[in-house]
């Protein structure tokens, strides 16, 4: 199992997506060291961050393929982007904070030399950092996950599924790929959008566990957190960190 507490609460992009007001810190921006530290100060042991690559083969923290200026990150340098680099975040984040890297591959990964693709650039950083802290990698790109599964088996990997992605596909795909986790969007789970084709979340989670998978859900609201906990999910990636912790009685 990946997570020491069920369900583990993971801060989404740090303390939450977008600009998040934090008592004593003002407003912190997502995917920054300040946001990661703010999440940790609420008692979280895991934080999720987004990672993508730039033209000079660096990895920076950003959810979208474009930067704040609208330019495609893969067409400019890391320095020009003004975004924190993954190396900087690894160096500055206390090692008792575990990191879930949501890796965003780019179109150029289909055609660039293998040594320049996102997975290849990430591999040596992960290999070094895995000696210092708990890590995992999640991604919508199964090719990246299979690459890392084979090259660095000590770091668990999980398949992210998109909005209202059928659970019967997501769970079976993650198991068939030999991954350690499946990460389901909350809209896929049947609470927000009931689906007569979908068996209960409890049934799906139990099946995933039988297949050897941890089940993560993103991003349930605080009002729904207890229902996900009752369904047996292993982790929740959340924006409403204080609210979810309160809903779980923590």
PDB file of C-alpha atoms in Angstrom:
ATOM      1  CA  UNK A   1       0.000   0.000   0.000  1.00  0.00           C
ATOM      2  CA  UNK A   2       1.167   3.525  -0.789  1.00  0.00           C
ATOM      3  CA  UNK A   3      -0.576   5.481   1.951  1.00  0.00           C
ATOM      4  CA  UNK A   4      -0.090   5.132   5.683  1.00  0.00           C
ATOM      5  CA  UNK A   5      -3.532   6.472   6.638  1.00  0.00           C
ATOM      6  CA  UNK A   6      -6.884   5.741   5.030  1.00  0.00           C
ATOM      7  CA  UNK A   7      -7.965   7.975   3.546  1.00  0.00           C
ATOM      8  CA  UNK A   8      -4.853  10.107   3.219  1.00  0.00           C
ATOM      9  CA  UNK A   9      -5.704  13.733   2.429  1.00  0.00           C
ATOM     10  CA  UNK A  10      -3.450  15.187  -0.288  1.00  0.00           C
ATOM     11  CA  UNK A  11      -3.275  18.916  -0.983  1.00  0.00           C
ATOM     12  CA  UNK A  12      -4.159  19.638  -4.623  1.00  0.00           C
ATOM     13  CA  UNK A  13      -1.378  21.687  -6.264  1.00  0.00           C
ATOM     14  CA  UNK A  14      -0.220  22.473  -2.734  1.00  0.00           C
ATOM     15  CA  UNK A  15      -2.901  24.039  -0.542  1.00  0.00           C
ATOM     16  CA  UNK A  16      -5.469  24.014  -3.373  1.00  0.00           C
ATOM     17  CA  UNK A  17      -5.911  25.088  -6.973  1.00  0.00           C
ATOM     18  CA  UNK A  18      -5.654  28.749  -7.934  1.00  0.00           C
ATOM     19  CA  UNK A  19      -4.783  31.457  -5.425  1.00  0.00           C
ATOM     20  CA  UNK A  20      -5.656  30.243  -1.942  1.00  0.00           C
ATOM     21  CA  UNK A  21      -6.070  32.505   1.114  1.00  0.00           C
ATOM     22  CA  UNK A  22      -4.039  31.094   3.994  1.00  0.00           C
ATOM     23  CA  UNK A  23      -4.152  32.532   7.526  1.00  0.00           C
ATOM     24  CA  UNK A  24      -0.804  34.133   8.330  1.00  0.00           C
ATOM     25  CA  UNK A  25       0.463  33.775   4.745  1.00  0.00           C
ATOM     26  CA  UNK A  26      -1.932  35.939   2.796  1.00  0.00           C
ATOM     27  CA  UNK A  27      -2.737  34.419  -0.590  1.00  0.00           C
ATOM     28  CA  UNK A  28      -0.549  31.648  -1.961  1.00  0.00           C
ATOM     29  CA  UNK A  29      -0.451  30.570  -5.591  1.00  0.00           C
ATOM     30  CA  UNK A  30      -0.860  26.947  -6.619  1.00  0.00           C
ATOM     31  CA  UNK A  31       2.206  24.866  -7.484  1.00  0.00           C
ATOM     32  CA  UNK A  32       4.585  26.964  -5.408  1.00  0.00           C
ATOM     33  CA  UNK A  33       6.726  26.260  -2.369  1.00  0.00           C
ATOM     34  CA  UNK A  34       4.548  28.606  -0.306  1.00  0.00           C
ATOM     35  CA  UNK A  35       1.464  26.587  -1.189  1.00  0.00           C
ATOM     36  CA  UNK A  36       3.184  23.297  -0.374  1.00  0.00           C
ATOM     37  CA  UNK A  37       4.306  24.615   3.013  1.00  0.00           C
ATOM     38  CA  UNK A  38       0.849  26.012   3.731  1.00  0.00           C
ATOM     39  CA  UNK A  39      -0.657  22.579   3.090  1.00  0.00           C
ATOM     40  CA  UNK A  40       1.884  20.958   5.377  1.00  0.00           C
ATOM     41  CA  UNK A  41       1.061  23.446   8.133  1.00  0.00           C
ATOM     42  CA  UNK A  42      -2.518  22.129   8.190  1.00  0.00           C
ATOM     43  CA  UNK A  43      -1.117  18.703   9.055  1.00  0.00           C
ATOM     44  CA  UNK A  44      -0.960  17.107   5.603  1.00  0.00           C
ATOM     45  CA  UNK A  45       1.796  14.587   4.993  1.00  0.00           C
ATOM     46  CA  UNK A  46       1.176  14.423   1.207  1.00  0.00           C
ATOM     47  CA  UNK A  47       0.958  17.188  -1.405  1.00  0.00           C
ATOM     48  CA  UNK A  48       0.270  16.933  -5.140  1.00  0.00           C
ATOM     49  CA  UNK A  49       2.094  19.128  -7.670  1.00  0.00           C
ATOM     50  CA  UNK A  50       1.959  19.428 -11.469  1.00  0.00           C
ATOM     51  CA  UNK A  51       5.096  18.980 -13.569  1.00  0.00           C
ATOM     52  CA  UNK A  52       5.759  19.759 -17.232  1.00  0.00           C
ATOM     53  CA  UNK A  53       8.816  20.437 -19.412  1.00  0.00           C
ATOM     54  CA  UNK A  54      10.307  23.470 -21.128  1.00  0.00           C
ATOM     55  CA  UNK A  55      12.352  23.973 -24.288  1.00  0.00           C
ATOM     56  CA  UNK A  56      15.670  23.731 -22.426  1.00  0.00           C
ATOM     57  CA  UNK A  57      14.848  20.289 -21.002  1.00  0.00           C
ATOM     58  CA  UNK A  58      13.917  21.554 -17.547  1.00  0.00           C
ATOM     59  CA  UNK A  59      10.894  20.549 -15.494  1.00  0.00           C
ATOM     60  CA  UNK A  60       8.717  23.253 -13.954  1.00  0.00           C
ATOM     61  CA  UNK A  61       5.568  23.311 -11.858  1.00  0.00           C
ATOM     62  CA  UNK A  62       2.515  24.142 -13.947  1.00  0.00           C
ATOM     63  CA  UNK A  63      -0.862  22.521 -14.565  1.00  0.00           C
ATOM     64  CA  UNK A  64      -1.416  23.910 -18.067  1.00  0.00           C
ATOM     65  CA  UNK A  65       0.826  23.593 -21.149  1.00  0.00           C
ATOM     66  CA  UNK A  66       0.898  27.389 -21.322  1.00  0.00           C
ATOM     67  CA  UNK A  67       2.427  29.766 -18.798  1.00  0.00           C
ATOM     68  CA  UNK A  68       0.818  32.815 -17.162  1.00  0.00           C
ATOM     69  CA  UNK A  69       1.680  34.813 -20.291  1.00  0.00           C
ATOM     70  CA  UNK A  70      -0.176  32.371 -22.557  1.00  0.00           C
ATOM     71  CA  UNK A  71       2.956  31.093 -24.278  1.00  0.00           C
ATOM     72  CA  UNK A  72       3.553  27.365 -24.572  1.00  0.00           C
ATOM     73  CA  UNK A  73       6.080  26.327 -21.956  1.00  0.00           C
ATOM     74  CA  UNK A  74       7.721  23.761 -24.199  1.00  0.00           C
ATOM     75  CA  UNK A  75       8.594  26.602 -26.601  1.00  0.00           C
ATOM     76  CA  UNK A  76      10.408  28.717 -23.994  1.00  0.00           C
ATOM     77  CA  UNK A  77      13.035  28.304 -21.320  1.00  0.00           C
ATOM     78  CA  UNK A  78      12.419  27.528 -17.670  1.00  0.00           C
ATOM     79  CA  UNK A  79      13.941  30.860 -16.668  1.00  0.00           C
ATOM     80  CA  UNK A  80      11.693  32.779 -19.040  1.00  0.00           C
ATOM     81  CA  UNK A  81       8.625  31.037 -17.643  1.00  0.00           C
ATOM     82  CA  UNK A  82       9.209  32.443 -14.165  1.00  0.00           C
ATOM     83  CA  UNK A  83       7.881  29.178 -12.706  1.00  0.00           C
ATOM     84  CA  UNK A  84       9.511  27.161  -9.917  1.00  0.00           C
ATOM     85  CA  UNK A  85      11.613  24.285 -11.156  1.00  0.00           C
ATOM     86  CA  UNK A  86      11.147  20.773  -9.861  1.00  0.00           C
ATOM     87  CA  UNK A  87      14.759  20.727  -8.652  1.00  0.00           C
ATOM     88  CA  UNK A  88      14.115  23.860  -6.575  1.00  0.00           C
ATOM     89  CA  UNK A  89      10.968  22.387  -5.063  1.00  0.00           C
ATOM     90  CA  UNK A  90      12.695  19.115  -4.212  1.00  0.00           C
ATOM     91  CA  UNK A  91      15.551  20.996  -2.554  1.00  0.00           C
ATOM     92  CA  UNK A  92      13.363  23.372  -0.530  1.00  0.00           C
ATOM     93  CA  UNK A  93      10.506  21.099   0.539  1.00  0.00           C
ATOM     94  CA  UNK A  94      11.066  19.355   3.890  1.00  0.00           C
ATOM     95  CA  UNK A  95      11.664  15.664   3.320  1.00  0.00           C
ATOM     96  CA  UNK A  96       8.863  14.599   5.660  1.00  0.00           C
ATOM     97  CA  UNK A  97       6.395  15.934   3.064  1.00  0.00           C
ATOM     98  CA  UNK A  98       5.603  13.228   0.520  1.00  0.00           C
ATOM     99  CA  UNK A  99       5.006  14.416  -3.041  1.00  0.00           C
ATOM    100  CA  UNK A 100       2.614  13.133  -5.689  1.00  0.00           C
ATOM    101  CA  UNK A 101       3.874  14.392  -9.040  1.00  0.00           C
ATOM    102  CA  UNK A 102       1.046  14.809 -11.549  1.00  0.00           C
ATOM    103  CA  UNK A 103       3.162  14.731 -14.696  1.00  0.00           C
ATOM    104  CA  UNK A 104       1.806  16.523 -17.744  1.00  0.00           C
ATOM    105  CA  UNK A 105       3.395  15.173 -20.898  1.00  0.00           C
ATOM    106  CA  UNK A 106       3.385  17.402 -23.984  1.00  0.00           C
ATOM    107  CA  UNK A 107       2.675  16.987 -27.685  1.00  0.00           C
ATOM    108  CA  UNK A 108       6.407  17.076 -28.463  1.00  0.00           C
ATOM    109  CA  UNK A 109       6.898  13.865 -26.448  1.00  0.00           C
ATOM    110  CA  UNK A 110       5.437  12.067 -29.466  1.00  0.00           C
ATOM    111  CA  UNK A 111       8.267  13.147 -31.781  1.00  0.00           C
ATOM    112  CA  UNK A 112      11.287  14.372 -29.808  1.00  0.00           C
ATOM    113  CA  UNK A 113      14.303  12.176 -29.183  1.00  0.00           C
ATOM    114  CA  UNK A 114      13.615   9.747 -26.320  1.00  0.00           C
ATOM    115  CA  UNK A 115      16.255  11.446 -24.171  1.00  0.00           C
ATOM    116  CA  UNK A 116      14.322  14.740 -24.293  1.00  0.00           C
ATOM    117  CA  UNK A 117      10.882  13.368 -23.447  1.00  0.00           C
ATOM    118  CA  UNK A 118       9.281  14.249 -20.150  1.00  0.00           C
ATOM    119  CA  UNK A 119       9.739  10.801 -18.624  1.00  0.00           C
ATOM    120  CA  UNK A 120      13.426  10.640 -19.470  1.00  0.00           C
ATOM    121  CA  UNK A 121      14.041  14.094 -17.985  1.00  0.00           C
ATOM    122  CA  UNK A 122      12.118  13.183 -14.853  1.00  0.00           C
ATOM    123  CA  UNK A 123      13.748   9.806 -14.240  1.00  0.00           C
ATOM    124  CA  UNK A 124      17.123  10.921 -12.797  1.00  0.00           C
ATOM    125  CA  UNK A 125      15.457  13.499 -10.559  1.00  0.00           C
ATOM    126  CA  UNK A 126      13.052  10.907  -9.214  1.00  0.00           C
ATOM    127  CA  UNK A 127      15.799   8.345  -8.721  1.00  0.00           C
ATOM    128  CA  UNK A 128      17.800  10.791  -6.616  1.00  0.00           C
ATOM    129  CA  UNK A 129      14.840  12.214  -4.694  1.00  0.00           C
ATOM    130  CA  UNK A 130      13.367   8.792  -3.893  1.00  0.00           C
ATOM    131  CA  UNK A 131      16.327   8.250  -1.567  1.00  0.00           C
ATOM    132  CA  UNK A 132      15.165  11.242   0.544  1.00  0.00           C
ATOM    133  CA  UNK A 133      11.359  11.215   0.598  1.00  0.00           C
ATOM    134  CA  UNK A 134       8.227   9.294  -0.331  1.00  0.00           C
ATOM    135  CA  UNK A 135       7.165   9.922  -3.907  1.00  0.00           C
ATOM    136  CA  UNK A 136       4.597   8.778  -6.381  1.00  0.00           C
ATOM    137  CA  UNK A 137       3.777   9.753  -9.959  1.00  0.00           C
ATOM    138  CA  UNK A 138       0.306  10.099 -11.438  1.00  0.00           C
ATOM    139  CA  UNK A 139      -0.481  10.964 -15.032  1.00  0.00           C
ATOM    140  CA  UNK A 140      -3.103  10.810 -17.751  1.00  0.00           C
ATOM    141  CA  UNK A 141      -0.361   9.383 -20.005  1.00  0.00           C
ATOM    142  CA  UNK A 142      -0.095   5.590 -19.585  1.00  0.00           C
ATOM    143  CA  UNK A 143       3.048   5.552 -21.733  1.00  0.00           C
ATOM    144  CA  UNK A 144       4.892   7.693 -19.193  1.00  0.00           C
ATOM    145  CA  UNK A 145       3.641   5.537 -16.323  1.00  0.00           C
ATOM    146  CA  UNK A 146       4.740   2.279 -17.945  1.00  0.00           C
ATOM    147  CA  UNK A 147       8.160   3.800 -18.677  1.00  0.00           C
ATOM    148  CA  UNK A 148       8.609   4.806 -15.042  1.00  0.00           C
ATOM    149  CA  UNK A 149       7.157   1.523 -13.783  1.00  0.00           C
ATOM    150  CA  UNK A 150       9.909  -0.338 -15.631  1.00  0.00           C
ATOM    151  CA  UNK A 151      12.766   2.081 -14.981  1.00  0.00           C
ATOM    152  CA  UNK A 152      12.073   2.968 -11.353  1.00  0.00           C
ATOM    153  CA  UNK A 153       9.841   0.330  -9.759  1.00  0.00           C
ATOM    154  CA  UNK A 154      10.424   1.657  -6.235  1.00  0.00           C
ATOM    155  CA  UNK A 155       8.332   4.770  -7.022  1.00  0.00           C
ATOM    156  CA  UNK A 156       4.614   3.911  -7.273  1.00  0.00           C
ATOM    157  CA  UNK A 157       2.665   5.151 -10.273  1.00  0.00           C
ATOM    158  CA  UNK A 158      -1.047   5.759 -10.761  1.00  0.00           C
ATOM    159  CA  UNK A 159      -3.327   6.272 -13.749  1.00  0.00           C
ATOM    160  CA  UNK A 160      -5.355   9.482 -13.734  1.00  0.00           C
ATOM    161  CA  UNK A 161      -8.769   9.307 -15.374  1.00  0.00           C
ATOM    162  CA  UNK A 162     -10.600  12.253 -16.889  1.00  0.00           C
ATOM    163  CA  UNK A 163     -14.006  13.749 -16.064  1.00  0.00           C
ATOM    164  CA  UNK A 164     -16.754  11.109 -15.836  1.00  0.00           C
ATOM    165  CA  UNK A 165     -14.386   8.456 -17.154  1.00  0.00           C
ATOM    166  CA  UNK A 166     -16.059   5.025 -16.762  1.00  0.00           C
ATOM    167  CA  UNK A 167     -14.694   3.338 -13.643  1.00  0.00           C
ATOM    168  CA  UNK A 168     -14.934  -0.083 -15.217  1.00  0.00           C
ATOM    169  CA  UNK A 169     -12.371   1.073 -17.790  1.00  0.00           C
ATOM    170  CA  UNK A 170     -10.152   3.039 -15.401  1.00  0.00           C
ATOM    171  CA  UNK A 171      -9.739   0.318 -12.788  1.00  0.00           C
ATOM    172  CA  UNK A 172      -9.160  -2.458 -15.310  1.00  0.00           C
ATOM    173  CA  UNK A 173      -6.704  -0.306 -17.312  1.00  0.00           C
ATOM    174  CA  UNK A 174      -4.586   0.521 -14.256  1.00  0.00           C
ATOM    175  CA  UNK A 175      -4.542  -3.138 -13.207  1.00  0.00           C
ATOM    176  CA  UNK A 176      -3.748  -4.337 -16.717  1.00  0.00           C
ATOM    177  CA  UNK A 177      -0.845  -1.902 -17.001  1.00  0.00           C
ATOM    178  CA  UNK A 178       0.656  -3.208 -13.766  1.00  0.00           C
ATOM    179  CA  UNK A 179       0.370   0.136 -11.961  1.00  0.00           C
ATOM    180  CA  UNK A 180       0.027   0.655  -8.223  1.00  0.00           C
ATOM    181  CA  UNK A 181      -2.892   3.106  -8.162  1.00  0.00           C
ATOM    182  CA  UNK A 182      -5.854   4.481 -10.045  1.00  0.00           C
ATOM    183  CA  UNK A 183      -6.803   8.140  -9.540  1.00  0.00           C
ATOM    184  CA  UNK A 184     -10.448   8.836 -10.297  1.00  0.00           C
ATOM    185  CA  UNK A 185     -12.064  12.203 -10.852  1.00  0.00           C
ATOM    186  CA  UNK A 186     -14.883  12.791  -8.382  1.00  0.00           C
ATOM    187  CA  UNK A 187     -17.329  13.172 -11.274  1.00  0.00           C
ATOM    188  CA  UNK A 188     -16.643   9.560 -12.273  1.00  0.00           C
ATOM    189  CA  UNK A 189     -17.695   8.084  -8.941  1.00  0.00           C
ATOM    190  CA  UNK A 190     -21.481   8.275  -9.120  1.00  0.00           C
ATOM    191  CA  UNK A 191     -22.126  10.694  -6.262  1.00  0.00           C
ATOM    192  CA  UNK A 192     -22.305  13.895  -8.288  1.00  0.00           C
ATOM    193  CA  UNK A 193     -23.592  12.298 -11.506  1.00  0.00           C
ATOM    194  CA  UNK A 194     -25.556   9.110 -10.825  1.00  0.00           C
ATOM    195  CA  UNK A 195     -25.064   6.554 -13.594  1.00  0.00           C
ATOM    196  CA  UNK A 196     -27.188   3.422 -13.832  1.00  0.00           C
ATOM    197  CA  UNK A 197     -24.330   1.647 -15.622  1.00  0.00           C
ATOM    198  CA  UNK A 198     -22.034   2.200 -12.633  1.00  0.00           C
ATOM    199  CA  UNK A 199     -21.949  -0.196  -9.714  1.00  0.00           C
ATOM    200  CA  UNK A 200     -21.474   1.338  -6.292  1.00  0.00           C
ATOM    201  CA  UNK A 201     -18.237   3.116  -5.484  1.00  0.00           C
ATOM    202  CA  UNK A 202     -17.755   0.616  -2.646  1.00  0.00           C
ATOM    203  CA  UNK A 203     -17.890  -2.221  -5.196  1.00  0.00           C
ATOM    204  CA  UNK A 204     -15.436  -0.484  -7.514  1.00  0.00           C
ATOM    205  CA  UNK A 205     -13.011   0.298  -4.697  1.00  0.00           C
ATOM    206  CA  UNK A 206     -13.187  -3.272  -3.406  1.00  0.00           C
ATOM    207  CA  UNK A 207     -12.472  -4.584  -6.907  1.00  0.00           C
ATOM    208  CA  UNK A 208      -9.522  -2.224  -7.294  1.00  0.00           C
ATOM    209  CA  UNK A 209      -8.131  -3.353  -3.939  1.00  0.00           C
ATOM    210  CA  UNK A 210      -8.532  -6.988  -4.979  1.00  0.00           C
ATOM    211  CA  UNK A 211      -6.490  -6.125  -8.082  1.00  0.00           C
ATOM    212  CA  UNK A 212      -3.744  -4.662  -5.870  1.00  0.00           C
ATOM    213  CA  UNK A 213      -4.522  -1.009  -6.601  1.00  0.00           C
ATOM    214  CA  UNK A 214      -4.745   1.933  -4.246  1.00  0.00           C
ATOM    215  CA  UNK A 215      -7.703   4.181  -5.105  1.00  0.00           C
ATOM    216  CA  UNK A 216      -7.307   7.958  -5.164  1.00  0.00           C
ATOM    217  CA  UNK A 217     -10.097  10.462  -5.854  1.00  0.00           C
ATOM    218  CA  UNK A 218      -9.764  14.100  -6.961  1.00  0.00           C
ATOM    219  CA  UNK A 219     -11.190  16.610  -5.998  1.00  0.00           C
ATOM    220  CA  UNK A 220     -14.151  15.826  -3.739  1.00  0.00           C
ATOM    221  CA  UNK A 221     -15.719  18.687  -1.833  1.00  0.00           C
ATOM    222  CA  UNK A 222     -15.668  18.754   1.943  1.00  0.00           C
ATOM    223  CA  UNK A 223     -19.361  17.859   2.095  1.00  0.00           C
ATOM    224  CA  UNK A 224     -18.650  14.605   0.235  1.00  0.00           C
ATOM    225  CA  UNK A 225     -15.457  13.590   2.027  1.00  0.00           C
ATOM    226  CA  UNK A 226     -17.122  11.265   4.527  1.00  0.00           C
ATOM    227  CA  UNK A 227     -18.938   9.382   1.731  1.00  0.00           C
ATOM    228  CA  UNK A 228     -15.640   8.719  -0.014  1.00  0.00           C
ATOM    229  CA  UNK A 229     -14.057   7.614   3.236  1.00  0.00           C
ATOM    230  CA  UNK A 230     -16.962   5.234   3.846  1.00  0.00           C
ATOM    231  CA  UNK A 231     -16.479   3.815   0.346  1.00  0.00           C
ATOM    232  CA  UNK A 232     -12.921   2.841   1.305  1.00  0.00           C
ATOM    233  CA  UNK A 233     -10.825   5.118  -0.908  1.00  0.00           C
ATOM    234  CA  UNK A 234      -7.165   5.277   0.045  1.00  0.00           C
ATOM    235  CA  UNK A 235      -6.530   8.951  -0.692  1.00  0.00           C
ATOM    236  CA  UNK A 236      -8.311  12.155  -1.644  1.00  0.00           C
ATOM    237  CA  UNK A 237      -6.621  14.989  -3.526  1.00  0.00           C
ATOM    238  CA  UNK A 238      -8.492  18.068  -2.369  1.00  0.00           C
ATOM    239  CA  UNK A 239      -8.782  21.822  -2.714  1.00  0.00           C
ATOM    240  CA  UNK A 240     -10.823  22.377   0.449  1.00  0.00           C
ATOM    241  CA  UNK A 241      -8.100  21.154   2.789  1.00  0.00           C
ATOM    242  CA  UNK A 242      -9.381  22.506   6.151  1.00  0.00           C
ATOM    243  CA  UNK A 243     -12.969  21.563   5.299  1.00  0.00           C
ATOM    244  CA  UNK A 244     -12.090  18.003   4.308  1.00  0.00           C
ATOM    245  CA  UNK A 245      -9.981  17.519   7.422  1.00  0.00           C
ATOM    246  CA  UNK A 246     -12.871  18.753   9.561  1.00  0.00           C
ATOM    247  CA  UNK A 247     -15.341  16.489   7.744  1.00  0.00           C
ATOM    248  CA  UNK A 248     -13.117  13.514   8.506  1.00  0.00           C
ATOM    249  CA  UNK A 249     -12.798  14.526  12.137  1.00  0.00           C
ATOM    250  CA  UNK A 250      -9.106  15.382  11.939  1.00  0.00           C
TER     251      UNK A 250
END
